[in-house]
PDB file of C-alpha atoms in Angstrom:
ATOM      1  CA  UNK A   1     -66.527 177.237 -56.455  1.00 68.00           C
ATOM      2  CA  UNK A   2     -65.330 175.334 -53.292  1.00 77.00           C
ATOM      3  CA  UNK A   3     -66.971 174.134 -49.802  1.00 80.00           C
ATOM      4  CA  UNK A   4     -65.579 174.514 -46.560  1.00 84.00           C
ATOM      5  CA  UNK A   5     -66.710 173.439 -43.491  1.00 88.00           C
ATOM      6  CA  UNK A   6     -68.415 176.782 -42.560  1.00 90.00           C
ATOM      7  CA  UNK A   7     -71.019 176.438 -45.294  1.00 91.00           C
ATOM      8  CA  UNK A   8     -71.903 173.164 -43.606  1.00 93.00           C
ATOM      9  CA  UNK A   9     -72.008 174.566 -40.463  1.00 93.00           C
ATOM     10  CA  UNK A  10     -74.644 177.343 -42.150  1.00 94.00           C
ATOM     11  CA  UNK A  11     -76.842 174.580 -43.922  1.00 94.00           C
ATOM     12  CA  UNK A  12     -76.969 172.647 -40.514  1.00 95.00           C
ATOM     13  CA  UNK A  13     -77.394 175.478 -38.646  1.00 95.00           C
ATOM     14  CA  UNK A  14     -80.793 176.490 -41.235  1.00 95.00           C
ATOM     15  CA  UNK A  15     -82.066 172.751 -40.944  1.00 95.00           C
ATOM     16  CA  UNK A  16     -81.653 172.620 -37.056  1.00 95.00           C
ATOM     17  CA  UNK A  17     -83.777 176.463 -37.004  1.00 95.00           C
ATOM     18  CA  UNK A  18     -86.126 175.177 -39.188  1.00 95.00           C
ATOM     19  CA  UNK A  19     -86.538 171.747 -37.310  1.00 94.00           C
ATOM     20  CA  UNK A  20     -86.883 173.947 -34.090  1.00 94.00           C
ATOM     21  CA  UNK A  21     -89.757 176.388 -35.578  1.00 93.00           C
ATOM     22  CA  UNK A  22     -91.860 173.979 -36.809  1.00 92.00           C
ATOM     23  CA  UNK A  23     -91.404 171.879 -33.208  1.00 91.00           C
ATOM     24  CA  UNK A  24     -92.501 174.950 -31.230  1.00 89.00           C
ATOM     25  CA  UNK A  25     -94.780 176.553 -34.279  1.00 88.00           C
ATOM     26  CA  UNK A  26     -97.767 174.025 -35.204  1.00 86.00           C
ATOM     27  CA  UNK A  27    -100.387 173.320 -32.995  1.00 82.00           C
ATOM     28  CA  UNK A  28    -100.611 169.803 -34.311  1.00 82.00           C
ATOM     29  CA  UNK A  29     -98.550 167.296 -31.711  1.00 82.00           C
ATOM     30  CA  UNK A  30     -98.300 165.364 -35.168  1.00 81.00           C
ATOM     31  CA  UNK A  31     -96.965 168.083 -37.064  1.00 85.00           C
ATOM     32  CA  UNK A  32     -94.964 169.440 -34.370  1.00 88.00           C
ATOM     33  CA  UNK A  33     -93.094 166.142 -34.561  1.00 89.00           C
ATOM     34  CA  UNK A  34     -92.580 166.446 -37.515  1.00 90.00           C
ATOM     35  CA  UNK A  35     -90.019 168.973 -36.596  1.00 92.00           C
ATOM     36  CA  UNK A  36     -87.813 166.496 -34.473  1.00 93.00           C
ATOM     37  CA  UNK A  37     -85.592 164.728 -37.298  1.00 94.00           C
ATOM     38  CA  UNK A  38     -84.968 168.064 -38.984  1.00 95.00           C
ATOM     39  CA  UNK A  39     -82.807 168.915 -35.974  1.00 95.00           C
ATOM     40  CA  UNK A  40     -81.389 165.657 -36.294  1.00 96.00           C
ATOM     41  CA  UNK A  41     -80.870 166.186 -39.742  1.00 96.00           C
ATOM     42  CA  UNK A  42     -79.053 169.159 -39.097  1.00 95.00           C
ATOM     43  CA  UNK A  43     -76.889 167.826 -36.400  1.00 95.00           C
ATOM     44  CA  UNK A  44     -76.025 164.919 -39.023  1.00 95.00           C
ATOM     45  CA  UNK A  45     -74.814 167.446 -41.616  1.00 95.00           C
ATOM     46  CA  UNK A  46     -72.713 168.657 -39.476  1.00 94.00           C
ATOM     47  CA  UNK A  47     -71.071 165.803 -37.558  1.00 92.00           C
ATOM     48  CA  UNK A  48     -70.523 164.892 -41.559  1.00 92.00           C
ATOM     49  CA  UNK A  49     -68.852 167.896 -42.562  1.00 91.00           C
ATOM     50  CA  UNK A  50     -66.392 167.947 -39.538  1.00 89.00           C
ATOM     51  CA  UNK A  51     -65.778 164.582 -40.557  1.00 88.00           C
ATOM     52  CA  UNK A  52     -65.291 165.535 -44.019  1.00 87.00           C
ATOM     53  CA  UNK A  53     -62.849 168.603 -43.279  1.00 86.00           C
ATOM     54  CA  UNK A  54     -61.894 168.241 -39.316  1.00 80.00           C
ATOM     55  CA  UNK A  55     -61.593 165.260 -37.928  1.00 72.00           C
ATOM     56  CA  UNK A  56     -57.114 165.001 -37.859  1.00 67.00           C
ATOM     57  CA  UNK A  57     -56.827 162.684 -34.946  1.00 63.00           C
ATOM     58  CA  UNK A  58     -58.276 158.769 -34.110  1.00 61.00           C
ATOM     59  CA  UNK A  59     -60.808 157.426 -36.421  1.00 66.00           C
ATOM     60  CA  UNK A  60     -61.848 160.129 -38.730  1.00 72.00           C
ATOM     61  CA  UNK A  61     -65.055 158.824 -39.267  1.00 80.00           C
ATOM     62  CA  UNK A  62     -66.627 159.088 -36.162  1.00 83.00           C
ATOM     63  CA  UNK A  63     -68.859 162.136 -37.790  1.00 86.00           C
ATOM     64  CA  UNK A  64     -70.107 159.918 -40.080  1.00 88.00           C
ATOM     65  CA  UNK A  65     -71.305 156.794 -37.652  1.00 88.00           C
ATOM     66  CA  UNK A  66     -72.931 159.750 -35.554  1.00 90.00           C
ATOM     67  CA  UNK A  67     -74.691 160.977 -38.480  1.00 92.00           C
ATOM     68  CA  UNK A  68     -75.700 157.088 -39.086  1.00 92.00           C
ATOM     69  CA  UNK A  69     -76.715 156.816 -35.279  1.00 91.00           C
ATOM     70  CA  UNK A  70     -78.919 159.985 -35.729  1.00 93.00           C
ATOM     71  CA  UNK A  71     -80.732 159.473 -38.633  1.00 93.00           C
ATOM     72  CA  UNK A  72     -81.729 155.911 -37.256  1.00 92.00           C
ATOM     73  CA  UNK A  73     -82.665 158.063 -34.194  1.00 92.00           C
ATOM     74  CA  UNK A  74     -84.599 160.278 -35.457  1.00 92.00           C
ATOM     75  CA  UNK A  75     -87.050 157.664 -37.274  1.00 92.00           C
ATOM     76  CA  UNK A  76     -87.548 155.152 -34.296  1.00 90.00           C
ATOM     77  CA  UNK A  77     -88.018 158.731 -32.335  1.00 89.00           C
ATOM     78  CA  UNK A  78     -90.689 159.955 -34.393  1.00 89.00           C
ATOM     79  CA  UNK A  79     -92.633 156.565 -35.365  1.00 87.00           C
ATOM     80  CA  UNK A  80     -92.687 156.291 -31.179  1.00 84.00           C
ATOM     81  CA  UNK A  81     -93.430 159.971 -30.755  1.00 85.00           C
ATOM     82  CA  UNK A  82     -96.359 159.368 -33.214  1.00 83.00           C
ATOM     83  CA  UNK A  83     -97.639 156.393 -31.401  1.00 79.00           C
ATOM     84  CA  UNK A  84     -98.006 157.842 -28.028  1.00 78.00           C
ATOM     85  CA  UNK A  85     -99.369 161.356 -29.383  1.00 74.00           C
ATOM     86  CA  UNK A  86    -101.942 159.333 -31.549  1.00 66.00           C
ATOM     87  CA  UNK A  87    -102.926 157.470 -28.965  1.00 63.00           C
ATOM     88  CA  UNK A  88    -103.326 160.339 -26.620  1.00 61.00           C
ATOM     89  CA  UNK A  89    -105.289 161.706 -29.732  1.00 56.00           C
ATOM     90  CA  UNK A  90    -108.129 159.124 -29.683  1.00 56.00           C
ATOM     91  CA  UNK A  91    -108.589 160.192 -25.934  1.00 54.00           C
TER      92      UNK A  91
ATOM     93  CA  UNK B   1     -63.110 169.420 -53.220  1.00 60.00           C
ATOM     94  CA  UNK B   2     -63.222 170.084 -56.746  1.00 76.00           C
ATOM     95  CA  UNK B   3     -66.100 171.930 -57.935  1.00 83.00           C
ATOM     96  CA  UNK B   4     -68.854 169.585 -58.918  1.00 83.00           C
ATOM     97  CA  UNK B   5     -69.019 168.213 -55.301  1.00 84.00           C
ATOM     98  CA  UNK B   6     -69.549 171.858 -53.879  1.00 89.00           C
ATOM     99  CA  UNK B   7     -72.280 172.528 -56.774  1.00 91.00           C
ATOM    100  CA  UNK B   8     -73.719 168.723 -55.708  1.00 90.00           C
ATOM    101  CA  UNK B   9     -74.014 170.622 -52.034  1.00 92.00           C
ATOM    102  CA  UNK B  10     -75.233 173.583 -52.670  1.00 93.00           C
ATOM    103  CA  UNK B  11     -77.634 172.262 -54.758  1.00 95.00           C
ATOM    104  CA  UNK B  12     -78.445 169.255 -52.547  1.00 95.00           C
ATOM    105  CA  UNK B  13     -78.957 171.657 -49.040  1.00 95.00           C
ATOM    106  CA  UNK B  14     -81.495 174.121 -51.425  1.00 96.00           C
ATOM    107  CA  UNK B  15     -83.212 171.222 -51.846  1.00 96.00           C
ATOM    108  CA  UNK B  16     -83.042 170.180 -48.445  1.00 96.00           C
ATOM    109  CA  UNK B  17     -83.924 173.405 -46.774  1.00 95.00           C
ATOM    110  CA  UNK B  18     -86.820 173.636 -49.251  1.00 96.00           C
ATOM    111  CA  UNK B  19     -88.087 170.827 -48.099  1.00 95.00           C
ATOM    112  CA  UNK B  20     -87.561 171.824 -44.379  1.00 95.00           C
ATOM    113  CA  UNK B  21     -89.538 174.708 -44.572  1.00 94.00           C
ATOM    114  CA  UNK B  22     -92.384 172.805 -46.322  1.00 94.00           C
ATOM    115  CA  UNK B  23     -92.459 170.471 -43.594  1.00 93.00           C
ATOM    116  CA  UNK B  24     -92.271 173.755 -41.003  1.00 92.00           C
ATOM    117  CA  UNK B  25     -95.184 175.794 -42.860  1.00 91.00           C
ATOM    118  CA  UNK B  26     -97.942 173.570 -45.019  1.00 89.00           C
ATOM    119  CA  UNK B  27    -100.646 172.253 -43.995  1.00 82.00           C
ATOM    120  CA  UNK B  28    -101.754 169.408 -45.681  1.00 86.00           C
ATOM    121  CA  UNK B  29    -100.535 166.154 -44.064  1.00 87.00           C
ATOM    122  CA  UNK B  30     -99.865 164.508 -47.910  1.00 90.00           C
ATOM    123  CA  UNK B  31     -97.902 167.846 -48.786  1.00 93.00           C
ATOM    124  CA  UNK B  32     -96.325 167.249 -45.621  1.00 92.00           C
ATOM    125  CA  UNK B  33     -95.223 163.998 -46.226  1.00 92.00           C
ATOM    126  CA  UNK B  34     -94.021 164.945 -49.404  1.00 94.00           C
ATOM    127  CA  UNK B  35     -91.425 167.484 -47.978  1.00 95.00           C
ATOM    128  CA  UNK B  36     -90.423 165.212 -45.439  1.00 95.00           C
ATOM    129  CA  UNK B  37     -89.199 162.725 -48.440  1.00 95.00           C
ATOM    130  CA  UNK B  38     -87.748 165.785 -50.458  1.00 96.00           C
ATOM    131  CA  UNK B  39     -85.470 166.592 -46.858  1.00 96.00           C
ATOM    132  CA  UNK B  40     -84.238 162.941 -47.228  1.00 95.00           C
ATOM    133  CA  UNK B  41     -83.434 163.614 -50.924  1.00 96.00           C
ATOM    134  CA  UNK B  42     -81.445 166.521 -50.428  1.00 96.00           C
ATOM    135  CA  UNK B  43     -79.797 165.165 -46.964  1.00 95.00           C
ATOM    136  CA  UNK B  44     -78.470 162.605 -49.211  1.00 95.00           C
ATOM    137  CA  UNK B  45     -76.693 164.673 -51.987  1.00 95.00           C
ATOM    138  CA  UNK B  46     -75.568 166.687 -48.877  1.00 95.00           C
ATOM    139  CA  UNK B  47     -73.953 163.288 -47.273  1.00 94.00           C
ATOM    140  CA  UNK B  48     -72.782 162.399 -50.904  1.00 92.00           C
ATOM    141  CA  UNK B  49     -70.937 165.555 -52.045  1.00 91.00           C
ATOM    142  CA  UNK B  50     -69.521 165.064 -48.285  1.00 90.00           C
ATOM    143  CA  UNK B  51     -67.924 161.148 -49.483  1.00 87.00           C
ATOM    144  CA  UNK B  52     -70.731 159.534 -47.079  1.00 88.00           C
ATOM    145  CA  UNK B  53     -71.860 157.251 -49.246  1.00 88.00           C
ATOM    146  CA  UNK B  54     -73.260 154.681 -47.023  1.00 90.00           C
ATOM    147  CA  UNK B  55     -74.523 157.774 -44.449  1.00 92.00           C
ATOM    148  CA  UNK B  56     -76.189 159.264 -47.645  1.00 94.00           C
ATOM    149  CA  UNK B  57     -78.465 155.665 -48.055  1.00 93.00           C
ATOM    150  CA  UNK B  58     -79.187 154.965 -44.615  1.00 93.00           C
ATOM    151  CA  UNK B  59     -80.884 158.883 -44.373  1.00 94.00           C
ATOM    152  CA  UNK B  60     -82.664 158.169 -47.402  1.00 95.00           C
ATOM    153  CA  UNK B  61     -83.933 154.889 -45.784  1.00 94.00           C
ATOM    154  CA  UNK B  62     -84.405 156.342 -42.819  1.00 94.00           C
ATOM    155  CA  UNK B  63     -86.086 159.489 -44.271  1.00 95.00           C
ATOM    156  CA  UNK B  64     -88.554 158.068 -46.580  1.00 95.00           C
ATOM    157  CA  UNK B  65     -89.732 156.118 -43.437  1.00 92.00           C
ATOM    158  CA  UNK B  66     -90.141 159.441 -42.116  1.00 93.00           C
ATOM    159  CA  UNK B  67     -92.360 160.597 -44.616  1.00 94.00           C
ATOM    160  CA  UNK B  68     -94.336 158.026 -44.443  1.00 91.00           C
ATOM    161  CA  UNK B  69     -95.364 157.988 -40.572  1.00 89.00           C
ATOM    162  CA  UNK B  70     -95.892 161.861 -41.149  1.00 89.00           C
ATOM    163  CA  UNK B  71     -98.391 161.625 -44.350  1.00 89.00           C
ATOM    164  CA  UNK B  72     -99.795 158.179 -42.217  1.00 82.00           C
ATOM    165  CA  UNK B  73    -103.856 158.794 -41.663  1.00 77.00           C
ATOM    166  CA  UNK B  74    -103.361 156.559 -39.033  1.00 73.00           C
ATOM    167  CA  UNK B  75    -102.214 158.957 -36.501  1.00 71.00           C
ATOM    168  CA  UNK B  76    -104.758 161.149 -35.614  1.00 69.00           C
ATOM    169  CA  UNK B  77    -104.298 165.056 -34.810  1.00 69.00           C
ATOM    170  CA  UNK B  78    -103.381 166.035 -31.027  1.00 70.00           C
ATOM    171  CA  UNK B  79    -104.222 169.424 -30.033  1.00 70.00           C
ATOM    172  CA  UNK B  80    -101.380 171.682 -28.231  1.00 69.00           C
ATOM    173  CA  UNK B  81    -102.338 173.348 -25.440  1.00 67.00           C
ATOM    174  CA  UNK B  82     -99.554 175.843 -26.001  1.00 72.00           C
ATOM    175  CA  UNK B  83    -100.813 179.257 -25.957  1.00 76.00           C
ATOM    176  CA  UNK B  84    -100.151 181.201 -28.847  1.00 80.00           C
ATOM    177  CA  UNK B  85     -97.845 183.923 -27.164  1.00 84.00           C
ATOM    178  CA  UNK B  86     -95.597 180.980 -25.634  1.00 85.00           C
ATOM    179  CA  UNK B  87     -95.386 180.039 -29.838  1.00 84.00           C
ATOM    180  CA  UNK B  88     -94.451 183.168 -30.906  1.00 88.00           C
ATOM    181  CA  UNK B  89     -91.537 183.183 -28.235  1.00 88.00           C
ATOM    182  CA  UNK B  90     -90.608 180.071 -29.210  1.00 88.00           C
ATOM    183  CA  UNK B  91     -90.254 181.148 -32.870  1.00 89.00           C
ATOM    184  CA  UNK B  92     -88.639 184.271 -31.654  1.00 92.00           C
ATOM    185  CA  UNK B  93     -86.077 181.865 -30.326  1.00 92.00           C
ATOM    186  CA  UNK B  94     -85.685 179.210 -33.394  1.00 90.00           C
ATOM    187  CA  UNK B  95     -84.517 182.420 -35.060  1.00 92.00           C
ATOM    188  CA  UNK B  96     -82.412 182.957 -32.348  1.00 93.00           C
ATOM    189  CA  UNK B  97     -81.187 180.225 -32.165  1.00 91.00           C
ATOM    190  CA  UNK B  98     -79.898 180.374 -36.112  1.00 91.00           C
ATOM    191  CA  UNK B  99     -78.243 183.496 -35.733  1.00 92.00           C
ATOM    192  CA  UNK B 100     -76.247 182.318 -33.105  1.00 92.00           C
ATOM    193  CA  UNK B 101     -74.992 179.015 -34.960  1.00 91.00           C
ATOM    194  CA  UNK B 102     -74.335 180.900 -38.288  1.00 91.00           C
ATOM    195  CA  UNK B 103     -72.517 183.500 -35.929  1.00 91.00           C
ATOM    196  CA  UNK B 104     -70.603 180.819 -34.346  1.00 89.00           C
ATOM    197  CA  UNK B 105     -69.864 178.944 -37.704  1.00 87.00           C
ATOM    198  CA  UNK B 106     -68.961 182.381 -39.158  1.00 86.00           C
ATOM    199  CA  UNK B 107     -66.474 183.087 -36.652  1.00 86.00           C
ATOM    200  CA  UNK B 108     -64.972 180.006 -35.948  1.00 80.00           C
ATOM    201  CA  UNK B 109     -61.214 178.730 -36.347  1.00 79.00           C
ATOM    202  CA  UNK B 110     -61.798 175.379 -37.803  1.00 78.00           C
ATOM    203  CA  UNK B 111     -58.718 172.914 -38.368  1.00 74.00           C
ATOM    204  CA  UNK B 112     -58.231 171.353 -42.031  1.00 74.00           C
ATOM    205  CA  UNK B 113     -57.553 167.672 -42.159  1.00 74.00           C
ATOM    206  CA  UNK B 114     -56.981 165.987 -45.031  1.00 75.00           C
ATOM    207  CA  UNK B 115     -59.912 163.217 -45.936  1.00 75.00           C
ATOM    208  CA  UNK B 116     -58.375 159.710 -46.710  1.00 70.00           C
ATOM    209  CA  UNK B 117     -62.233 157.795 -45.791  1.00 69.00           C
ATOM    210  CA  UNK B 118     -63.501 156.668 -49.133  1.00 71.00           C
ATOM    211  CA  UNK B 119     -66.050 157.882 -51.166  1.00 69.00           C
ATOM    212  CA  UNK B 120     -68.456 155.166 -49.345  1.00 71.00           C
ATOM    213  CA  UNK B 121     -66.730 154.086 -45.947  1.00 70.00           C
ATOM    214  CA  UNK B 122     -68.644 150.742 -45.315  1.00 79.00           C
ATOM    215  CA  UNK B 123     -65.965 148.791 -44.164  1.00 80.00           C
ATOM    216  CA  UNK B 124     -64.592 151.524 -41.866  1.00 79.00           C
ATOM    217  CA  UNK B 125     -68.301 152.530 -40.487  1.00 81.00           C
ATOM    218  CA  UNK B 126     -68.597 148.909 -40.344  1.00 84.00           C
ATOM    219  CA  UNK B 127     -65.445 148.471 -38.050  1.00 84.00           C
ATOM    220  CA  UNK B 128     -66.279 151.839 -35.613  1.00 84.00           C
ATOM    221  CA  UNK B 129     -70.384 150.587 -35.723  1.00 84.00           C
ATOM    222  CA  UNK B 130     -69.351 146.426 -35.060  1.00 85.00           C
ATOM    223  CA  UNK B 131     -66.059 146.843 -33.399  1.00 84.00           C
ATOM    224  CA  UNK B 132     -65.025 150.455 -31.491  1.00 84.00           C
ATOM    225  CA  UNK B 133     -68.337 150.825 -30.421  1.00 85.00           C
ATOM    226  CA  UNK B 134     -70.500 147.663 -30.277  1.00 88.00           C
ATOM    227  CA  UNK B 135     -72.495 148.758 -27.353  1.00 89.00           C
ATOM    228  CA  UNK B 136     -74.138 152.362 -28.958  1.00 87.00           C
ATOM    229  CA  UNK B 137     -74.835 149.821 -31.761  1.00 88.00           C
ATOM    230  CA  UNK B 138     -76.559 147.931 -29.376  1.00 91.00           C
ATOM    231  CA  UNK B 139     -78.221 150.602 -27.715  1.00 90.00           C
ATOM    232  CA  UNK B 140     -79.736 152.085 -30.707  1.00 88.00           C
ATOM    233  CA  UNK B 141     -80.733 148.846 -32.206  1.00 91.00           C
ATOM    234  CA  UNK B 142     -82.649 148.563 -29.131  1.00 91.00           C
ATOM    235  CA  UNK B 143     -84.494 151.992 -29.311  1.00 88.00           C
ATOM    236  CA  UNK B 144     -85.151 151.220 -32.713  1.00 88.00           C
ATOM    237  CA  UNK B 145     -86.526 147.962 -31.326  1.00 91.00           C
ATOM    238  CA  UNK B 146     -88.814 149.592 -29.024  1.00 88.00           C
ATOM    239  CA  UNK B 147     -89.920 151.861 -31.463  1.00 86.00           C
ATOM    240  CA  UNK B 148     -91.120 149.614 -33.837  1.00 83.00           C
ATOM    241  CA  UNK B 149     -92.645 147.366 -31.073  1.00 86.00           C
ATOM    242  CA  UNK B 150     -94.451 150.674 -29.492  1.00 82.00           C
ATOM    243  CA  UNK B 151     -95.791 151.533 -32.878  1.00 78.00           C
ATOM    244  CA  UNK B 152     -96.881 147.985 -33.405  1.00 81.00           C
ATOM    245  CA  UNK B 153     -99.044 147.814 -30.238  1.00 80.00           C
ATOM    246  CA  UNK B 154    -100.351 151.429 -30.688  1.00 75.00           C
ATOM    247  CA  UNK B 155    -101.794 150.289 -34.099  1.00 73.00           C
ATOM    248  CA  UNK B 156    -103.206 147.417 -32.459  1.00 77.00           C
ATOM    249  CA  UNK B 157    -104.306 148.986 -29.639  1.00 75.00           C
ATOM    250  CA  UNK B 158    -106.282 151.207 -32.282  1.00 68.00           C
ATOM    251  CA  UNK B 159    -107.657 148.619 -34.358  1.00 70.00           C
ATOM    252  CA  UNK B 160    -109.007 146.601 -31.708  1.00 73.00           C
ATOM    253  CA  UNK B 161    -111.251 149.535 -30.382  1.00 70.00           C
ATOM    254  CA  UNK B 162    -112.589 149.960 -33.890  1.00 65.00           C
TER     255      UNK B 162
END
């Protein structure tokens, strides 16, 4: 069995579609939220695997501090995103 | 990559898209939740069997604090006033959307490089994050400051109108 970068590319891509649906799908600001760090998700995956398999020239683990960067992201992003929506909730 | 780390990814992104979709489709906020910790779960075998050790904790971290502001009672539900034809175009193009980044990963000439990182990579995460590029360090420890500062006032915000 063996991995390559394009079945990395195929798992991000699914996360990233998934993230998307369920950001344009429920009717729920809260939910729809929800969907935000799957994309990021995704996008990590995949700055990982090029960093994993790709990355030939400078530091080759620039994937990997993006993938950091994003999951970091995608928490502050949604614990804000969840403030402001709740708040326009209770309105 | 020997065999055990591609079974560790396949098996890691099942769970991960598994998790995804429950997030997507239930309904229950708990169940919700739930999913959103079983994404972080699987992101992290995903960023293991991928030698990102230190990537694979800081998603879990991050995750779990994910599902936790998602199953939160706190936040209360916020109608979308998004009709439901504008959602069913918008689904129409999600699954757009994943045909045409499985058709571009399909048919795409990738170069190989050989990995030389680590299984873990602190100290040279540590060097790009501290040294090559102190000031997206900065700015991200500053959203992440706002974020939690936003959140804060929000809650007491909420609290003080009970």
């Amino acid at each position: 069995m063996s991995l390559g970068l394009v079945a990395v590319f195929f798992v991000a891509a699914g996360l990233i579609a998934v993230g998307a649906f369920a950001a344009v799908w429920r009717r729920d600001m809260t939910a729809a939220l929800a969907g935000v760090p799957l994309m990021f998700a995704g996008a990590g995956v995949a700055f990982a695997g090029v960093a994993r398999f790709a990355a030939a020239g400078g530091p080759q683990l620039f994937g990997q501090e993006f993938a950091v960067v994003l999951a970091v992201a995608a928490a502050a992003l949604l614990a804000l995103g969840l403030g402001i929506a709740g708040r326009e909730g209770q309105r | 990559m020997d065999s055990l780390h591609a079974i560790g990814f396949y098996v890691s992104s099942g769970v991960s898209l598994a998790g995804a979709l429950g997030v997507a489709l239930l309904g229950n906020r708990d169940v919700r939740g739930a999913s959103m910790a079983v994404v972080g779960v699987g992101l992290a075998g995903i960023y293991l069997s991928l030698s990102a050790g230190f990537v694979a904790a800081v998603a879990l971290v991050c995750y779990a604090g994910c599902a936790l502001l998602v199953a939160s009672p706190l936040y209360r539900p916020m109608a979308s006033v998004v009709g439901s034809r504008w959602r069913q175009v918008g689904a129409i193009g999600a699954a757009a959307l994943l045909a045409v980044l499985a058709y571009s990963a399909f048919r795409g000439e990738f170069v190989h490089a050989n990995f030389y990182g680590g299984a873990f990579g602190v100290a040279n995460l540590g060097r790009l994050f501290f040294a090559h590029d102190a000031l997206s360090t900065e700015a991200l420890a500053v959203l992440v400051l706002v974020a939690f500062a936003g959140a804060t006032a929000v809650w007491r915000v909420r609290e003080r109108s009970r």
